[in-house]
Amino acid sequence: MTYGESKKQILALIEEYSPAMNNLTEDEDIATRLPHLFDLAYQELAQNKKIIATKTYQGKSDEQREDRYTSYTLPSDLYQIKNVFVLDENNRKKNADYYTLGNNKIYINDNIDGQTIVEYYKYPQTINEDTDDDFYLEIEQDAQSILPYKVADDILKTDPSADYTSFATEYQRKLQLLDNRRNVPSVNLREYESDENSGELDI
């Protein structure tokens, strides 16, 4: 979903959607506040349903290798490191030899044969008044469907005549149902013949 599509959902929820207007609403105050309130909810959901990214550090050639650790800069959007591993020339996964120092440095052993992959959770891009409507949201689709309720709640909190609690309640309900699992357990069933030649399932 794009930023523009999500804005339409938010404005429709609070009955302020005016498709003929450049800002999609006739309320200038809402139009001004919307990008910043959107970003607050967007960043919050990115910490509940984390965004996975990778950064690759190429290994040294035989001529460049020394008995040392080389310093590299970690991605600027890094929130948390999830995993660090090495892929050799045949894409076989191996343990990495590294350490981190401070908030933005990783030191990798020059003698590693292959490329080092840092798998990490990232901060999403900041949303502001300069963000284009065709910008694709980085959070996953199930988190995107929750976001409009949070923004609608925040927009209406300052309006004494508005009943914003219904949006807050619905947001919290949907947030509790958000599935944060990255891997879903599975069971493989294999059919085999028993001693009596009858078909059974072996789990």
PDB file of C-alpha atoms in Angstrom:
ATOM      1  CA  MET A   1       0.000   0.000   0.000  1.00  0.00           C
ATOM      2  CA  THR A   2       1.163   3.523  -0.712  1.00  0.00           C
ATOM      3  CA  TYR A   3       1.243   6.459   1.666  1.00  0.00           C
ATOM      4  CA  GLY A   4      -1.495   8.150  -0.378  1.00  0.00           C
ATOM      5  CA  GLU A   5      -3.792   5.122  -0.192  1.00  0.00           C
ATOM      6  CA  SER A   6      -3.323   4.909   3.562  1.00  0.00           C
ATOM      7  CA  LYS A   7      -4.124   8.607   3.971  1.00  0.00           C
ATOM      8  CA  LYS A   8      -7.409   8.084   2.137  1.00  0.00           C
ATOM      9  CA  GLN A   9      -8.341   5.318   4.571  1.00  0.00           C
ATOM     10  CA  ILE A  10      -7.530   7.525   7.561  1.00  0.00           C
ATOM     11  CA  LEU A  11      -9.542  10.461   6.277  1.00  0.00           C
ATOM     12  CA  ALA A  12     -12.440   8.178   5.357  1.00  0.00           C
ATOM     13  CA  LEU A  13     -12.496   6.773   8.898  1.00  0.00           C
ATOM     14  CA  ILE A  14     -12.839  10.233  10.429  1.00  0.00           C
ATOM     15  CA  GLU A  15     -15.263  11.401   7.693  1.00  0.00           C
ATOM     16  CA  GLU A  16     -12.905  14.053   6.368  1.00  0.00           C
ATOM     17  CA  TYR A  17     -12.094  12.533   2.958  1.00  0.00           C
ATOM     18  CA  SER A  18     -12.585  14.965   0.059  1.00  0.00           C
ATOM     19  CA  PRO A  19     -11.112  13.425  -3.120  1.00  0.00           C
ATOM     20  CA  ALA A  20     -11.444  16.666  -5.088  1.00  0.00           C
ATOM     21  CA  MET A  21      -9.080  18.513  -2.739  1.00  0.00           C
ATOM     22  CA  ASN A  22      -5.311  18.534  -3.245  1.00  0.00           C
ATOM     23  CA  ASN A  23      -4.791  17.557   0.389  1.00  0.00           C
ATOM     24  CA  LEU A  24      -7.689  15.057   0.241  1.00  0.00           C
ATOM     25  CA  THR A  25      -9.456  17.017   2.989  1.00  0.00           C
ATOM     26  CA  GLU A  26     -11.042  20.442   3.424  1.00  0.00           C
ATOM     27  CA  ASP A  27      -9.672  20.698   6.961  1.00  0.00           C
ATOM     28  CA  GLU A  28      -6.335  22.498   6.737  1.00  0.00           C
ATOM     29  CA  ASP A  29      -5.449  21.671  10.342  1.00  0.00           C
ATOM     30  CA  ILE A  30      -5.832  17.945   9.698  1.00  0.00           C
ATOM     31  CA  ALA A  31      -3.874  18.215   6.448  1.00  0.00           C
ATOM     32  CA  THR A  32      -1.000  19.915   8.299  1.00  0.00           C
ATOM     33  CA  ARG A  33      -0.909  17.449  11.209  1.00  0.00           C
ATOM     34  CA  LEU A  34      -1.514  14.265   9.231  1.00  0.00           C
ATOM     35  CA  PRO A  35       2.068  13.512   8.008  1.00  0.00           C
ATOM     36  CA  HIS A  36       3.564  13.891  11.481  1.00  0.00           C
ATOM     37  CA  LEU A  37       0.893  11.877  13.268  1.00  0.00           C
ATOM     38  CA  PHE A  38       1.166   9.278  10.526  1.00  0.00           C
ATOM     39  CA  ASP A  39       4.906   8.985  11.114  1.00  0.00           C
ATOM     40  CA  LEU A  40       4.496   8.482  14.865  1.00  0.00           C
ATOM     41  CA  ALA A  41       2.116   5.558  14.298  1.00  0.00           C
ATOM     42  CA  TYR A  42       4.246   4.224  11.435  1.00  0.00           C
ATOM     43  CA  GLN A  43       7.412   4.116  13.540  1.00  0.00           C
ATOM     44  CA  GLU A  44       5.540   2.510  16.458  1.00  0.00           C
ATOM     45  CA  LEU A  45       4.143  -0.285  14.305  1.00  0.00           C
ATOM     46  CA  ALA A  46       7.572  -0.907  12.785  1.00  0.00           C
ATOM     47  CA  GLN A  47       8.785  -1.819  16.266  1.00  0.00           C
ATOM     48  CA  ASN A  48       5.814  -4.142  16.846  1.00  0.00           C
ATOM     49  CA  LYS A  49       6.036  -5.849  13.431  1.00  0.00           C
ATOM     50  CA  LYS A  50       9.717  -5.458  12.627  1.00  0.00           C
ATOM     51  CA  ILE A  51      11.038  -4.837   9.119  1.00  0.00           C
ATOM     52  CA  ILE A  52      13.808  -7.245   8.056  1.00  0.00           C
ATOM     53  CA  ALA A  53      16.652  -6.060   5.826  1.00  0.00           C
ATOM     54  CA  THR A  54      20.135  -7.312   4.914  1.00  0.00           C
ATOM     55  CA  LYS A  55      23.532  -5.759   4.328  1.00  0.00           C
ATOM     56  CA  THR A  56      26.313  -7.618   2.511  1.00  0.00           C
ATOM     57  CA  TYR A  57      30.031  -7.115   3.186  1.00  0.00           C
ATOM     58  CA  GLN A  58      32.247  -8.637   0.530  1.00  0.00           C
ATOM     59  CA  GLY A  59      35.166 -10.747   1.710  1.00  0.00           C
ATOM     60  CA  LYS A  60      38.771  -9.865   1.011  1.00  0.00           C
ATOM     61  CA  SER A  61      40.634 -11.326  -1.946  1.00  0.00           C
ATOM     62  CA  ASP A  62      43.588 -13.650  -1.267  1.00  0.00           C
ATOM     63  CA  GLU A  63      46.009 -10.778  -1.917  1.00  0.00           C
ATOM     64  CA  GLN A  64      44.202  -8.438   0.499  1.00  0.00           C
ATOM     65  CA  ARG A  65      43.826 -10.809   3.441  1.00  0.00           C
ATOM     66  CA  GLU A  66      45.698 -10.074   6.622  1.00  0.00           C
ATOM     67  CA  ASP A  67      45.581 -11.441  10.135  1.00  0.00           C
ATOM     68  CA  ARG A  68      43.292  -8.640  11.317  1.00  0.00           C
ATOM     69  CA  TYR A  69      39.706  -7.462  11.644  1.00  0.00           C
ATOM     70  CA  THR A  70      38.550  -4.745   9.242  1.00  0.00           C
ATOM     71  CA  SER A  71      36.093  -2.080  10.367  1.00  0.00           C
ATOM     72  CA  TYR A  72      32.872  -1.531   8.378  1.00  0.00           C
ATOM     73  CA  THR A  73      29.950   0.835   8.931  1.00  0.00           C
ATOM     74  CA  LEU A  74      26.628  -0.732   9.869  1.00  0.00           C
ATOM     75  CA  PRO A  75      23.480   0.453   8.016  1.00  0.00           C
ATOM     76  CA  SER A  76      22.226   3.847   9.163  1.00  0.00           C
ATOM     77  CA  ASP A  77      18.650   2.519   9.470  1.00  0.00           C
ATOM     78  CA  LEU A  78      19.641  -0.382  11.752  1.00  0.00           C
ATOM     79  CA  TYR A  79      17.326  -0.915  14.719  1.00  0.00           C
ATOM     80  CA  GLN A  80      18.522  -4.330  15.954  1.00  0.00           C
ATOM     81  CA  ILE A  81      20.861  -6.991  14.570  1.00  0.00           C
ATOM     82  CA  LYS A  82      18.973 -10.254  13.999  1.00  0.00           C
ATOM     83  CA  ASN A  83      21.719 -12.526  12.654  1.00  0.00           C
ATOM     84  CA  VAL A  84      25.213 -12.427  11.150  1.00  0.00           C
ATOM     85  CA  PHE A  85      26.499 -15.255   8.949  1.00  0.00           C
ATOM     86  CA  VAL A  86      28.815 -16.030   6.036  1.00  0.00           C
ATOM     87  CA  LEU A  87      27.887 -17.349   2.586  1.00  0.00           C
ATOM     88  CA  ASP A  88      30.701 -19.042   0.684  1.00  0.00           C
ATOM     89  CA  GLU A  89      31.031 -19.152  -3.115  1.00  0.00           C
ATOM     90  CA  ASN A  90      28.538 -22.048  -3.221  1.00  0.00           C
ATOM     91  CA  ASN A  91      26.045 -20.165  -1.012  1.00  0.00           C
ATOM     92  CA  ARG A  92      26.673 -22.488   1.900  1.00  0.00           C
ATOM     93  CA  LYS A  93      25.920 -20.835   5.228  1.00  0.00           C
ATOM     94  CA  LYS A  94      28.745 -20.677   7.771  1.00  0.00           C
ATOM     95  CA  ASN A  95      29.416 -19.010  11.096  1.00  0.00           C
ATOM     96  CA  ALA A  96      30.747 -15.472  10.948  1.00  0.00           C
ATOM     97  CA  ASP A  97      33.812 -14.174  12.808  1.00  0.00           C
ATOM     98  CA  TYR A  98      33.048 -10.611  13.838  1.00  0.00           C
ATOM     99  CA  TYR A  99      32.362  -8.221  16.675  1.00  0.00           C
ATOM    100  CA  THR A 100      30.536  -4.910  16.970  1.00  0.00           C
ATOM    101  CA  LEU A 101      31.711  -1.735  18.630  1.00  0.00           C
ATOM    102  CA  GLY A 102      29.568   1.286  19.447  1.00  0.00           C
ATOM    103  CA  ASN A 103      26.363   1.907  17.551  1.00  0.00           C
ATOM    104  CA  ASN A 104      27.552   1.775  13.975  1.00  0.00           C
ATOM    105  CA  LYS A 105      30.700  -0.340  13.549  1.00  0.00           C
ATOM    106  CA  ILE A 106      31.201  -4.023  12.783  1.00  0.00           C
ATOM    107  CA  TYR A 107      34.648  -5.627  12.644  1.00  0.00           C
ATOM    108  CA  ILE A 108      34.985  -8.654  10.355  1.00  0.00           C
ATOM    109  CA  ASN A 109      37.887 -11.100  10.196  1.00  0.00           C
ATOM    110  CA  ASP A 110      39.817 -10.621   6.939  1.00  0.00           C
ATOM    111  CA  ASN A 111      40.475 -14.357   6.693  1.00  0.00           C
ATOM    112  CA  ILE A 112      36.807 -15.270   6.254  1.00  0.00           C
ATOM    113  CA  ASP A 113      36.260 -17.069   2.966  1.00  0.00           C
ATOM    114  CA  GLY A 114      33.009 -15.640   1.606  1.00  0.00           C
ATOM    115  CA  GLN A 115      30.724 -12.668   2.085  1.00  0.00           C
ATOM    116  CA  THR A 116      29.373 -11.668   5.472  1.00  0.00           C
ATOM    117  CA  ILE A 117      25.625 -11.024   5.640  1.00  0.00           C
ATOM    118  CA  VAL A 118      24.120  -8.890   8.396  1.00  0.00           C
ATOM    119  CA  GLU A 119      20.403  -9.601   8.757  1.00  0.00           C
ATOM    120  CA  TYR A 120      18.791  -6.853  10.793  1.00  0.00           C
ATOM    121  CA  TYR A 121      15.612  -5.101  11.810  1.00  0.00           C
ATOM    122  CA  LYS A 122      15.431  -1.615  10.361  1.00  0.00           C
ATOM    123  CA  TYR A 123      13.792   1.689  11.085  1.00  0.00           C
ATOM    124  CA  PRO A 124      11.403   2.701   8.309  1.00  0.00           C
ATOM    125  CA  GLN A 125      11.893   5.871   6.332  1.00  0.00           C
ATOM    126  CA  THR A 126      10.516   8.938   8.098  1.00  0.00           C
ATOM    127  CA  ILE A 127       7.190  10.276   6.842  1.00  0.00           C
ATOM    128  CA  ASN A 128       6.843  14.061   6.596  1.00  0.00           C
ATOM    129  CA  GLU A 129       5.155  16.748   4.500  1.00  0.00           C
ATOM    130  CA  ASP A 130       7.610  16.114   1.652  1.00  0.00           C
ATOM    131  CA  THR A 131       6.792  12.393   1.365  1.00  0.00           C
ATOM    132  CA  ASP A 132       5.206  11.540  -1.992  1.00  0.00           C
ATOM    133  CA  ASP A 133       1.810   9.851  -2.040  1.00  0.00           C
ATOM    134  CA  ASP A 134       3.216   7.046  -4.216  1.00  0.00           C
ATOM    135  CA  PHE A 135       5.750   6.052  -1.531  1.00  0.00           C
ATOM    136  CA  TYR A 136       5.234   2.382  -0.672  1.00  0.00           C
ATOM    137  CA  LEU A 137       4.963   1.686   3.047  1.00  0.00           C
ATOM    138  CA  GLU A 138       7.715  -0.569   4.374  1.00  0.00           C
ATOM    139  CA  ILE A 139       5.712  -2.275   7.106  1.00  0.00           C
ATOM    140  CA  GLU A 140       3.870  -5.478   6.246  1.00  0.00           C
ATOM    141  CA  GLN A 141       0.287  -5.570   5.027  1.00  0.00           C
ATOM    142  CA  ASP A 142      -1.269  -6.722   8.311  1.00  0.00           C
ATOM    143  CA  ALA A 143       0.405  -3.814  10.126  1.00  0.00           C
ATOM    144  CA  GLN A 144      -0.704  -1.420   7.359  1.00  0.00           C
ATOM    145  CA  SER A 145      -4.329  -2.345   8.025  1.00  0.00           C
ATOM    146  CA  ILE A 146      -3.988  -1.315  11.689  1.00  0.00           C
ATOM    147  CA  LEU A 147      -2.194   1.983  11.129  1.00  0.00           C
ATOM    148  CA  PRO A 148      -5.253   4.085  10.037  1.00  0.00           C
ATOM    149  CA  TYR A 149      -7.007   3.416  13.362  1.00  0.00           C
ATOM    150  CA  LYS A 150      -4.027   4.689  15.343  1.00  0.00           C
ATOM    151  CA  VAL A 151      -3.698   7.847  13.232  1.00  0.00           C
ATOM    152  CA  ALA A 152      -7.460   8.490  13.361  1.00  0.00           C
ATOM    153  CA  ASP A 153      -7.302   8.180  17.152  1.00  0.00           C
ATOM    154  CA  ASP A 154      -4.420  10.662  17.371  1.00  0.00           C
ATOM    155  CA  ILE A 155      -6.078  13.174  15.026  1.00  0.00           C
ATOM    156  CA  LEU A 156      -9.332  13.254  16.981  1.00  0.00           C
ATOM    157  CA  LYS A 157      -7.813  13.357  20.471  1.00  0.00           C
ATOM    158  CA  THR A 158      -7.586  17.150  20.351  1.00  0.00           C
ATOM    159  CA  ASP A 159     -11.202  17.564  19.186  1.00  0.00           C
ATOM    160  CA  PRO A 160     -13.432  17.798  22.297  1.00  0.00           C
ATOM    161  CA  SER A 161     -16.536  17.056  20.233  1.00  0.00           C
ATOM    162  CA  ALA A 162     -15.156  13.843  18.718  1.00  0.00           C
ATOM    163  CA  ASP A 163     -15.515  10.331  20.081  1.00  0.00           C
ATOM    164  CA  TYR A 164     -12.019   9.043  19.401  1.00  0.00           C
ATOM    165  CA  THR A 165     -12.124   6.211  21.949  1.00  0.00           C
ATOM    166  CA  SER A 166     -13.692   3.806  19.455  1.00  0.00           C
ATOM    167  CA  PHE A 167     -10.616   4.144  17.224  1.00  0.00           C
ATOM    168  CA  ALA A 168      -8.277   3.678  20.182  1.00  0.00           C
ATOM    169  CA  THR A 169     -10.159   0.559  21.256  1.00  0.00           C
ATOM    170  CA  GLU A 170     -10.167  -0.914  17.757  1.00  0.00           C
ATOM    171  CA  TYR A 171      -6.462  -0.184  17.330  1.00  0.00           C
ATOM    172  CA  GLN A 172      -5.602  -1.967  20.581  1.00  0.00           C
ATOM    173  CA  ARG A 173      -7.803  -4.927  19.624  1.00  0.00           C
ATOM    174  CA  LYS A 174      -6.143  -5.298  16.231  1.00  0.00           C
ATOM    175  CA  LEU A 175      -2.683  -4.803  17.756  1.00  0.00           C
ATOM    176  CA  GLN A 176      -3.263  -7.748  20.104  1.00  0.00           C
ATOM    177  CA  LEU A 177      -4.111  -9.924  17.082  1.00  0.00           C
ATOM    178  CA  LEU A 178      -1.004  -8.900  15.123  1.00  0.00           C
ATOM    179  CA  ASP A 179       1.058 -11.993  14.323  1.00  0.00           C
ATOM    180  CA  ASN A 180       4.736 -11.250  14.996  1.00  0.00           C
ATOM    181  CA  ARG A 181       5.994 -14.724  14.110  1.00  0.00           C
ATOM    182  CA  ARG A 182       8.547 -14.926  11.308  1.00  0.00           C
ATOM    183  CA  ASN A 183       8.421 -18.698  10.985  1.00  0.00           C
ATOM    184  CA  VAL A 184       5.298 -20.812  11.335  1.00  0.00           C
ATOM    185  CA  PRO A 185       5.885 -24.378  12.654  1.00  0.00           C
ATOM    186  CA  SER A 186       4.950 -27.102  10.194  1.00  0.00           C
ATOM    187  CA  VAL A 187       4.568 -30.886  10.280  1.00  0.00           C
ATOM    188  CA  ASN A 188       5.444 -33.197   7.399  1.00  0.00           C
ATOM    189  CA  LEU A 189       3.290 -36.293   7.009  1.00  0.00           C
ATOM    190  CA  ARG A 190       4.748 -39.397   5.358  1.00  0.00           C
ATOM    191  CA  GLU A 191       2.666 -42.402   4.322  1.00  0.00           C
ATOM    192  CA  TYR A 192       4.127 -45.868   4.790  1.00  0.00           C
ATOM    193  CA  GLU A 193       3.054 -49.501   4.728  1.00  0.00           C
ATOM    194  CA  SER A 194       2.737 -51.276   8.082  1.00  0.00           C
ATOM    195  CA  ASP A 195       3.469 -54.938   8.668  1.00  0.00           C
ATOM    196  CA  GLU A 196      -0.190 -55.715   7.912  1.00  0.00           C
ATOM    197  CA  ASN A 197       0.160 -53.834   4.577  1.00  0.00           C
ATOM    198  CA  SER A 198      -2.355 -51.251   5.683  1.00  0.00           C
ATOM    199  CA  GLY A 199      -1.774 -47.580   4.948  1.00  0.00           C
ATOM    200  CA  GLU A 200      -0.867 -45.439   7.952  1.00  0.00           C
ATOM    201  CA  LEU A 201       0.440 -41.966   8.461  1.00  0.00           C
ATOM    202  CA  ASP A 202       3.798 -41.481  10.117  1.00  0.00           C
ATOM    203  CA  ILE A 203       4.369 -38.082  11.713  1.00  0.00           C
TER     204      ILE A 203
END
